[in-house]
CSV table of C-alpha atoms and ligand atoms in Angstrom, one decimal:
chain,number,residue,atom,x,y,z
A,1478,MET,CA,5.0,-11.5,6.4
A,1479,PRO,CA,1.3,-11.5,6.6
A,1480,ALA,CA,-0.1,-13.2,3.6
A,1481,ALA,CA,-3.0,-15.3,4.4
A,1482,GLY,CA,-6.0,-13.0,3.9
A,1483,ARG,CA,-8.4,-14.2,0.8
A,1484,GLY,CA,-8.4,-10.8,-0.8
A,1485,GLU,CA,-12.5,-10.6,-0.8
A,1486,ARG,CA,-12.9,-6.8,-1.6
A,1487,LEU,CA,-10.8,-8.0,-4.7
A,1488,GLY,CA,-12.4,-10.6,-5.9
A,1489,ALA,CA,-10.1,-11.8,-8.5
A,1490,GLY,CA,-10.8,-15.6,-8.1
A,1491,ILE,CA,-6.7,-16.2,-6.5
A,1492,PRO,CA,-5.7,-14.3,-3.4
A,1493,LYS,CA,-4.5,-11.3,-4.2
A,1494,GLN,CA,-0.9,-11.5,-3.0
A,1495,TYR,CA,-0.6,-14.1,-5.9
A,1496,LEU,CA,-1.8,-11.6,-8.5
A,1497,PRO,CA,1.0,-11.2,-11.2
A,1498,LEU,CA,2.2,-7.5,-11.0
A,1499,LEU,CA,4.3,-7.3,-14.3
A,1500,GLY,CA,4.3,-10.6,-14.2
A,1501,ARG,CA,5.7,-11.3,-10.8
A,1502,PRO,CA,3.1,-12.4,-8.0
A,1503,MET,CA,2.5,-9.7,-5.6
A,1504,LEU,CA,3.8,-11.2,-2.8
A,1505,GLU,CA,7.3,-11.7,-4.2
A,1506,TRP,CA,7.4,-8.0,-5.3
A,1507,SER,CA,6.7,-7.3,-1.2
A,1508,LEU,CA,9.0,-9.7,-0.1
A,1509,ALA,CA,12.2,-8.6,-2.1
A,1510,PRO,CA,13.2,-5.2,-0.4
A,1511,PHE,CA,13.9,-7.4,2.5
A,1512,LEU,CA,15.2,-10.4,0.8
A,1513,ALA,CA,17.7,-8.1,-0.1
A,1514,ASP,CA,18.4,-6.7,3.3
A,1515,ALA,CA,21.4,-7.9,5.3
A,1516,ALA,CA,20.3,-6.3,8.5
A,1517,CYS,CA,16.9,-8.9,8.0
A,1518,ARG,CA,18.4,-12.1,9.6
A,1519,GLY,CA,15.2,-14.0,8.7
A,1520,VAL,CA,11.8,-13.4,7.3
A,1521,VAL,CA,8.7,-15.6,7.8
A,1522,VAL,CA,5.5,-15.8,5.7
A,1523,VAL,CA,2.4,-16.5,7.0
A,1524,ALA,CA,0.2,-18.0,4.2
A,1525,ALA,CA,-2.8,-19.5,5.0
A,1526,ALA,CA,-4.0,-23.2,5.3
A,1527,GLY,CA,-4.6,-25.1,2.2
A,1528,ASP,CA,-2.6,-22.5,-0.3
A,1529,ILE,CA,-1.6,-23.9,-2.9
A,1530,HIS,CA,0.6,-21.3,-4.5
A,1531,TRP,CA,3.3,-20.5,-1.3
A,1532,SER,CA,5.4,-23.7,-2.0
A,1533,ALA,CA,6.3,-22.8,-6.1
A,1534,LEU,CA,7.1,-19.5,-5.0
A,1535,ARG,CA,9.0,-19.9,-1.7
A,1536,ALA,CA,11.0,-22.5,-4.0
A,1537,ARG,CA,12.0,-19.6,-6.2
A,1538,LEU,CA,12.8,-17.0,-3.8
A,1539,PRO,CA,16.8,-15.9,-3.4
A,1540,ARG,CA,17.5,-17.1,0.4
A,1541,PRO,CA,15.7,-19.3,2.4
A,1542,VAL,CA,12.5,-18.1,4.2
A,1543,ARG,CA,10.2,-19.6,6.8
A,1544,GLU,CA,6.8,-20.3,6.9
A,1545,ALA,CA,3.9,-19.8,9.3
A,1546,VAL,CA,0.1,-20.8,9.0
A,1547,GLY,CA,-2.2,-17.8,9.0
A,1548,GLY,CA,-5.2,-17.6,11.3
A,1549,ALA,CA,-8.8,-16.0,11.1
A,1550,THR,CA,-7.9,-12.8,11.4
A,1551,ARG,CA,-5.0,-10.4,10.6
A,1552,ALA,CA,-4.1,-10.4,14.2
A,1553,ASP,CA,-4.0,-13.9,14.7
A,1554,SER,CA,-1.7,-14.5,11.0
A,1555,VAL,CA,0.6,-12.0,12.7
A,1556,ALA,CA,0.6,-13.9,15.8
A,1557,SER,CA,1.4,-17.4,14.1
A,1558,GLY,CA,4.8,-15.4,12.5
A,1559,LEU,CA,5.8,-14.4,15.6
A,1560,ALA,CA,5.4,-17.8,17.1
A,1561,ALA,CA,7.4,-19.2,14.3
A,1562,LEU,CA,10.3,-16.3,14.7
A,1563,ARG,CA,10.5,-17.4,18.6
A,1564,ALA,CA,10.7,-21.1,17.9
A,1565,ALA,CA,13.6,-19.7,15.2
A,1566,ARG,CA,15.5,-18.5,18.6
A,1567,ALA,CA,14.7,-15.3,18.2
A,1568,GLY,CA,14.7,-13.2,21.0
A,1569,ASP,CA,12.6,-11.1,23.3
A,1570,ASP,CA,14.4,-7.6,22.2
A,1571,ASP,CA,14.8,-8.8,18.3
A,1572,TRP,CA,12.9,-6.2,16.3
A,1573,VAL,CA,11.0,-7.1,14.1
A,1574,LEU,CA,8.8,-6.0,10.9
A,1575,VAL,CA,5.9,-7.0,10.2
A,1576,HIS,CA,5.0,-5.6,6.5
A,1577,ASP,CA,1.7,-6.8,4.0
A,1578,ALA,CA,1.9,-8.7,1.5
A,1579,ALA,CA,-0.4,-6.7,-0.3
A,1580,ARG,CA,1.8,-3.9,-0.6
A,1581,PRO,CA,4.4,-4.1,-3.1
A,1582,CYS,CA,5.2,-1.2,-3.8
A,1583,VAL,CA,7.5,-0.4,-0.5
A,1584,THR,CA,10.7,0.4,-0.9
A,1585,ALA,CA,14.4,-0.2,0.8
A,1586,ALA,CA,14.5,3.6,1.4
A,1587,GLU,CA,11.4,3.9,3.3
A,1588,ILE,CA,12.7,0.1,5.3
A,1589,ASP,CA,15.8,2.1,5.9
A,1590,ALA,CA,13.9,5.4,7.4
A,1591,LEU,CA,11.7,3.3,9.8
A,1592,ARG,CA,14.8,1.1,11.5
A,1593,ALA,CA,16.9,4.7,11.2
A,1594,ALA,CA,13.6,6.9,13.6
A,1595,VAL,CA,12.7,3.6,15.7
A,1596,GLY,CA,16.2,2.8,16.5
A,1597,ALA,CA,17.2,6.7,17.5
A,1598,ASP,CA,14.7,6.5,20.1
A,1599,PRO,CA,14.9,4.1,22.2
A,1600,ARG,CA,12.0,5.1,24.4
A,1601,ALA,CA,9.7,5.0,21.2
A,1602,ALA,CA,7.5,1.6,21.4
A,1603,GLY,CA,8.7,1.0,18.0
A,1604,GLY,CA,7.2,2.9,15.2
A,1605,LEU,CA,5.4,2.7,12.1
A,1606,LEU,CA,5.6,4.0,8.1
A,1607,ALA,CA,2.6,6.7,8.2
A,1608,LEU,CA,1.2,9.7,5.5
A,1609,PRO,CA,-0.5,12.6,6.9
A,1610,LEU,CA,-4.3,12.7,5.5
A,1611,ALA,CA,-4.1,14.6,2.5
A,1612,ASP,CA,-7.7,15.0,1.5
A,1613,THR,CA,-10.7,17.0,2.9
A,1614,LEU,CA,-13.0,14.3,4.8
A,1615,LYS,CA,-16.6,13.6,4.8
A,1616,ARG,CA,-18.3,11.8,6.8
A,1617,GLY,CA,-21.6,9.9,5.4
A,1618,ASP,CA,-25.1,10.1,6.0
A,1619,ALA,CA,-27.8,7.7,4.3
A,1620,ALA,CA,-30.5,8.8,6.4
A,1621,HIS,CA,-32.9,10.3,3.9
A,1622,GLY,CA,-32.6,7.8,1.0
A,1623,ALA,CA,-29.4,9.3,-0.8
A,1624,LEU,CA,-26.1,9.4,0.5
A,1625,ARG,CA,-25.0,13.0,1.2
A,1626,SER,CA,-22.4,14.5,3.3
A,1627,ALA,CA,-23.2,16.0,6.4
A,1628,GLY,CA,-20.3,16.9,7.6
A,1629,THR,CA,-16.6,17.5,7.4
A,1630,LEU,CA,-14.0,15.9,9.9
A,1631,SER,CA,-10.9,17.8,10.8
A,1632,ARG,CA,-7.8,16.1,8.6
A,1633,GLU,CA,-5.6,17.8,11.5
A,1634,SER,CA,-3.0,15.1,13.3
A,1635,LEU,CA,-4.8,12.6,11.4
A,1636,TRP,CA,-2.3,9.9,9.8
A,1637,ARG,CA,-3.1,6.7,7.5
A,1638,ALA,CA,-1.2,4.1,8.9
A,1639,LEU,CA,1.3,1.9,6.5
A,1640,THR,CA,3.4,-1.0,6.7
A,1641,PRO,CA,6.2,-2.0,7.8
A,1642,GLN,CA,5.5,-1.5,11.2
A,1643,MET,CA,8.2,-2.1,13.8
A,1644,PHE,CA,8.2,-3.3,17.2
A,1645,ARG,CA,10.7,-5.7,19.4
A,1646,LEU,CA,9.3,-8.7,19.5
A,1647,GLY,CA,8.3,-9.7,23.2
A,1648,ALA,CA,6.5,-6.3,23.5
A,1649,LEU,CA,4.8,-7.3,20.2
A,1650,GLN,CA,4.2,-10.5,21.4
A,1651,ARG,CA,2.8,-9.2,24.9
A,1652,ALA,CA,0.3,-6.8,23.5
A,1653,LEU,CA,-1.3,-9.3,20.9
A,1654,GLU,CA,-1.7,-11.6,23.6
A,1655,ALA,CA,-3.6,-9.0,25.6
A,1656,ALA,CA,-5.6,-8.1,23.1
A,1657,ALA,CA,-6.6,-11.6,22.3
A,1658,ARG,CA,-7.3,-11.9,26.2
A,1659,ASP,CA,-9.9,-8.7,25.5
A,1660,GLY,CA,-11.5,-10.0,22.7
A,1661,ARG,CA,-10.0,-7.7,20.8
A,1662,SER,CA,-8.6,-8.3,17.2
A,1663,PRO,CA,-6.4,-5.2,16.1
A,1664,THR,CA,-6.4,-4.2,12.7
A,1665,ASP,CA,-2.5,-3.6,12.9
A,1666,GLU,CA,-0.1,-3.9,15.6
A,1667,ALA,CA,0.6,-0.3,16.4
A,1668,GLN,CA,-2.9,-0.2,18.0
A,1669,ALA,CA,-2.6,-3.8,20.2
A,1670,LEU,CA,0.6,-1.4,21.6
A,1671,GLU,CA,-1.8,1.6,21.8
A,1672,TRP,CA,-4.4,-0.3,23.8
A,1673,GLN,CA,-1.4,-1.0,26.1
A,1674,GLY,CA,-0.9,3.0,26.7
A,1675,LEU,CA,1.6,2.8,24.3
A,1676,ALA,CA,3.0,5.7,21.5
A,1677,PRO,CA,4.6,3.9,18.5
A,1678,ARG,CA,6.5,6.8,16.6
A,1679,LEU,CA,4.8,8.0,13.2
A,1680,VAL,CA,7.6,7.3,10.5
A,1681,ALA,CA,7.0,9.3,7.4
A,1682,GLY,CA,6.3,6.6,4.3
A,1683,GLU,CA,5.8,7.2,0.4
A,1684,ALA,CA,2.1,7.6,-1.2
A,1685,THR,CA,3.4,4.9,-3.5
A,1686,ASN,CA,3.4,2.4,-0.7
A,1687,LEU,CA,-0.3,1.9,-1.3
A,1688,LYS,CA,-1.9,-1.3,0.3
A,1689,VAL,CA,-3.1,-3.3,-2.6
A,1690,THR,CA,-7.6,-3.5,-2.1
A,1691,THR,CA,-9.4,-3.1,-5.4
A,1692,GLN,CA,-8.7,-3.5,-9.3
A,1693,ALA,CA,-7.8,-0.2,-9.7
A,1694,ASP,CA,-5.0,-0.5,-7.2
A,1695,VAL,CA,-3.4,-2.9,-9.2
A,1696,THR,CA,-3.2,-0.7,-11.7
A,1697,LEU,CA,-1.8,1.7,-9.8
A,1698,ALA,CA,0.9,-0.6,-8.1
A,1699,GLU,CA,1.5,-2.4,-11.5
A,1700,ALA,CA,1.8,1.4,-12.9
A,1701,ILE,CA,4.5,2.3,-9.9
A,1702,LEU,CA,6.8,-0.8,-10.5
A,1703,ALA,CA,6.9,0.0,-14.1
A,1704,ALA,CA,8.0,4.0,-14.0
A,1705,ARG,CA,10.8,2.4,-11.4
A,1706,GLY,CA,12.0,0.2,-14.4
A,1707,ALA,CA,12.5,3.0,-16.5
A,1708,VAL,CA,14.2,4.9,-14.2
A,1709,ALA,CA,16.4,2.7,-13.4
A,1710,ALA,CA,16.7,1.8,-17.0
A,1711,ARG,CA,16.7,5.6,-18.6
A,1712,PRO,CA,20.3,5.7,-18.0
A,1713,ALA,CA,22.0,3.1,-20.3
A,1714,ALA,CA,18.5,4.1,-22.8
A,1715,VAL,CA,20.6,7.1,-23.0
A,1716,SER,CA,24.2,6.6,-22.8
A,1717,GLY,CA,24.9,7.3,-26.1
A,1718,VAL,CA,23.6,10.5,-26.3
A,1719,ARG,CA,26.2,13.4,-26.4
A,1720,PRO,CA,25.0,16.8,-24.0
B,2698,CTP,N1,-4.4,-11.3,6.4
B,2698,CTP,C1,-3.3,-12.4,6.8
B,2698,CTP,N2,-4.3,-13.2,7.5
B,2698,CTP,C2,-5.8,-12.5,7.7
B,2698,CTP,C3,-6.2,-11.4,7.1
B,2698,CTP,C4,-5.2,-10.6,6.2
B,2698,CTP,O1,-2.3,-12.5,7.0
B,2698,CTP,N3,-6.4,-13.5,7.9
B,2698,CTP,C5,-3.0,-10.2,5.3
B,2698,CTP,C6,-3.2,-10.3,3.7
B,2698,CTP,O2,-2.8,-11.5,3.2
B,2698,CTP,C7,-2.5,-8.9,3.8
B,2698,CTP,C8,-2.5,-8.2,5.2
B,2698,CTP,O3,-2.9,-9.3,5.7
B,2698,CTP,O4,-1.3,-9.0,3.1
B,2698,CTP,C9,-3.5,-7.0,5.0
B,2698,CTP,O5,-5.2,-7.5,4.6
B,2698,CTP,P1,-5.8,-7.1,4.0
B,2698,CTP,O6,-5.6,-6.1,2.8
B,2698,CTP,O7,-7.3,-6.8,4.3
B,2698,CTP,O8,-6.1,-8.3,3.1
B,2698,CTP,P2,-7.1,-9.1,2.6
B,2698,CTP,O9,-7.7,-10.0,3.9
B,2698,CTP,O10,-7.1,-10.8,1.6
B,2698,CTP,O11,-8.2,-8.4,1.7
B,2698,CTP,P3,-9.9,-8.5,2.0
B,2698,CTP,O12,-9.7,-7.9,3.5
B,2698,CTP,O13,-10.2,-7.9,1.2
B,2698,CTP,O14,-10.4,-9.8,2.0
B,2699,MG,MG1,-8.9,-7.9,5.1
C-alpha cells in the first residue's frame, strides 16, 4: 500500500492518509479489508521517510504489517514496497495487489472480484479495478481570455483506473524497472505493464471506491463509510418490530 504521498492538493496540514474519517485515520480504513483477508499473506505499507504518524497507527493494527520507505513518486514508493516483499521471500509468481492509501472505501467484494477475474484468466497480464466513464467529456480551451468548451471527446471505451491493481510480483517489478530505465514514471502500475506491450484486464469496480483528493472527497468518503455503518446497524435496530 503506497502511503508516502504528501496530499498537497488537499492541503490539510497533515498527509491526507492520516486524516480522520469517522474518527479513524484514512489509512486504517484503506488497510482494513486486506488485513481481514485470509488470502493476503502479507501486507507492506510504504510510508514517507520521516513520517511521524505511521508507527502509532502500525502498533494498533490487528495483524503485523511490514513497512518500506517511500520515494519521490508513487512508482518509486511502489517499487520500494515490492522490494520489501522480495526481502520477505515473496517469489516471481506471487500475486501482488497494490492499493492507494487514499482509497478508504474499497470493499472486500471488489477485492474478491478482481482476484477472481484475474485468476480466471491465466493469459492476462494481471488486472485492475476500473469504472467506465459516465460523464460527457469536454476539452477546455483558455485561448481567448475565458475558459471555454472547445470540443467533446468520445467517452466510448474510456475507463477510470482504480485500485487495487493486481500483478505477478516478478512481472510488476520488471515493468517498473524498465520504466525507470527509460526515465518514465507511470501514474499507475497498469501503465508500466502497458509500456511493455501487455494488456492488463479491466475489472468493474464500484463508484464508491473514490480516491480522496480534495476536501469534497473527504466529505463523500465519510458519507459512504457512515452509510455502510447504518446499513449494518439497521437489522438490529428494527429487530423488535413485527411486520
Ligand atoms: N504516494 C506514494 N508516494 C509518493 C506519492 C504518492 O506512496 N511519492 C501514494 C499516496 O500516499 C496515495 C497514492 O500514492 O496513497 C495516490 O497518490 P495521490 O492521490 O496523488 O496522493 P498524494 O500524492 O499524497 O496527493 P497529492 O498528489 O495531492 O500531493
Ligand atoms: Mg500525488
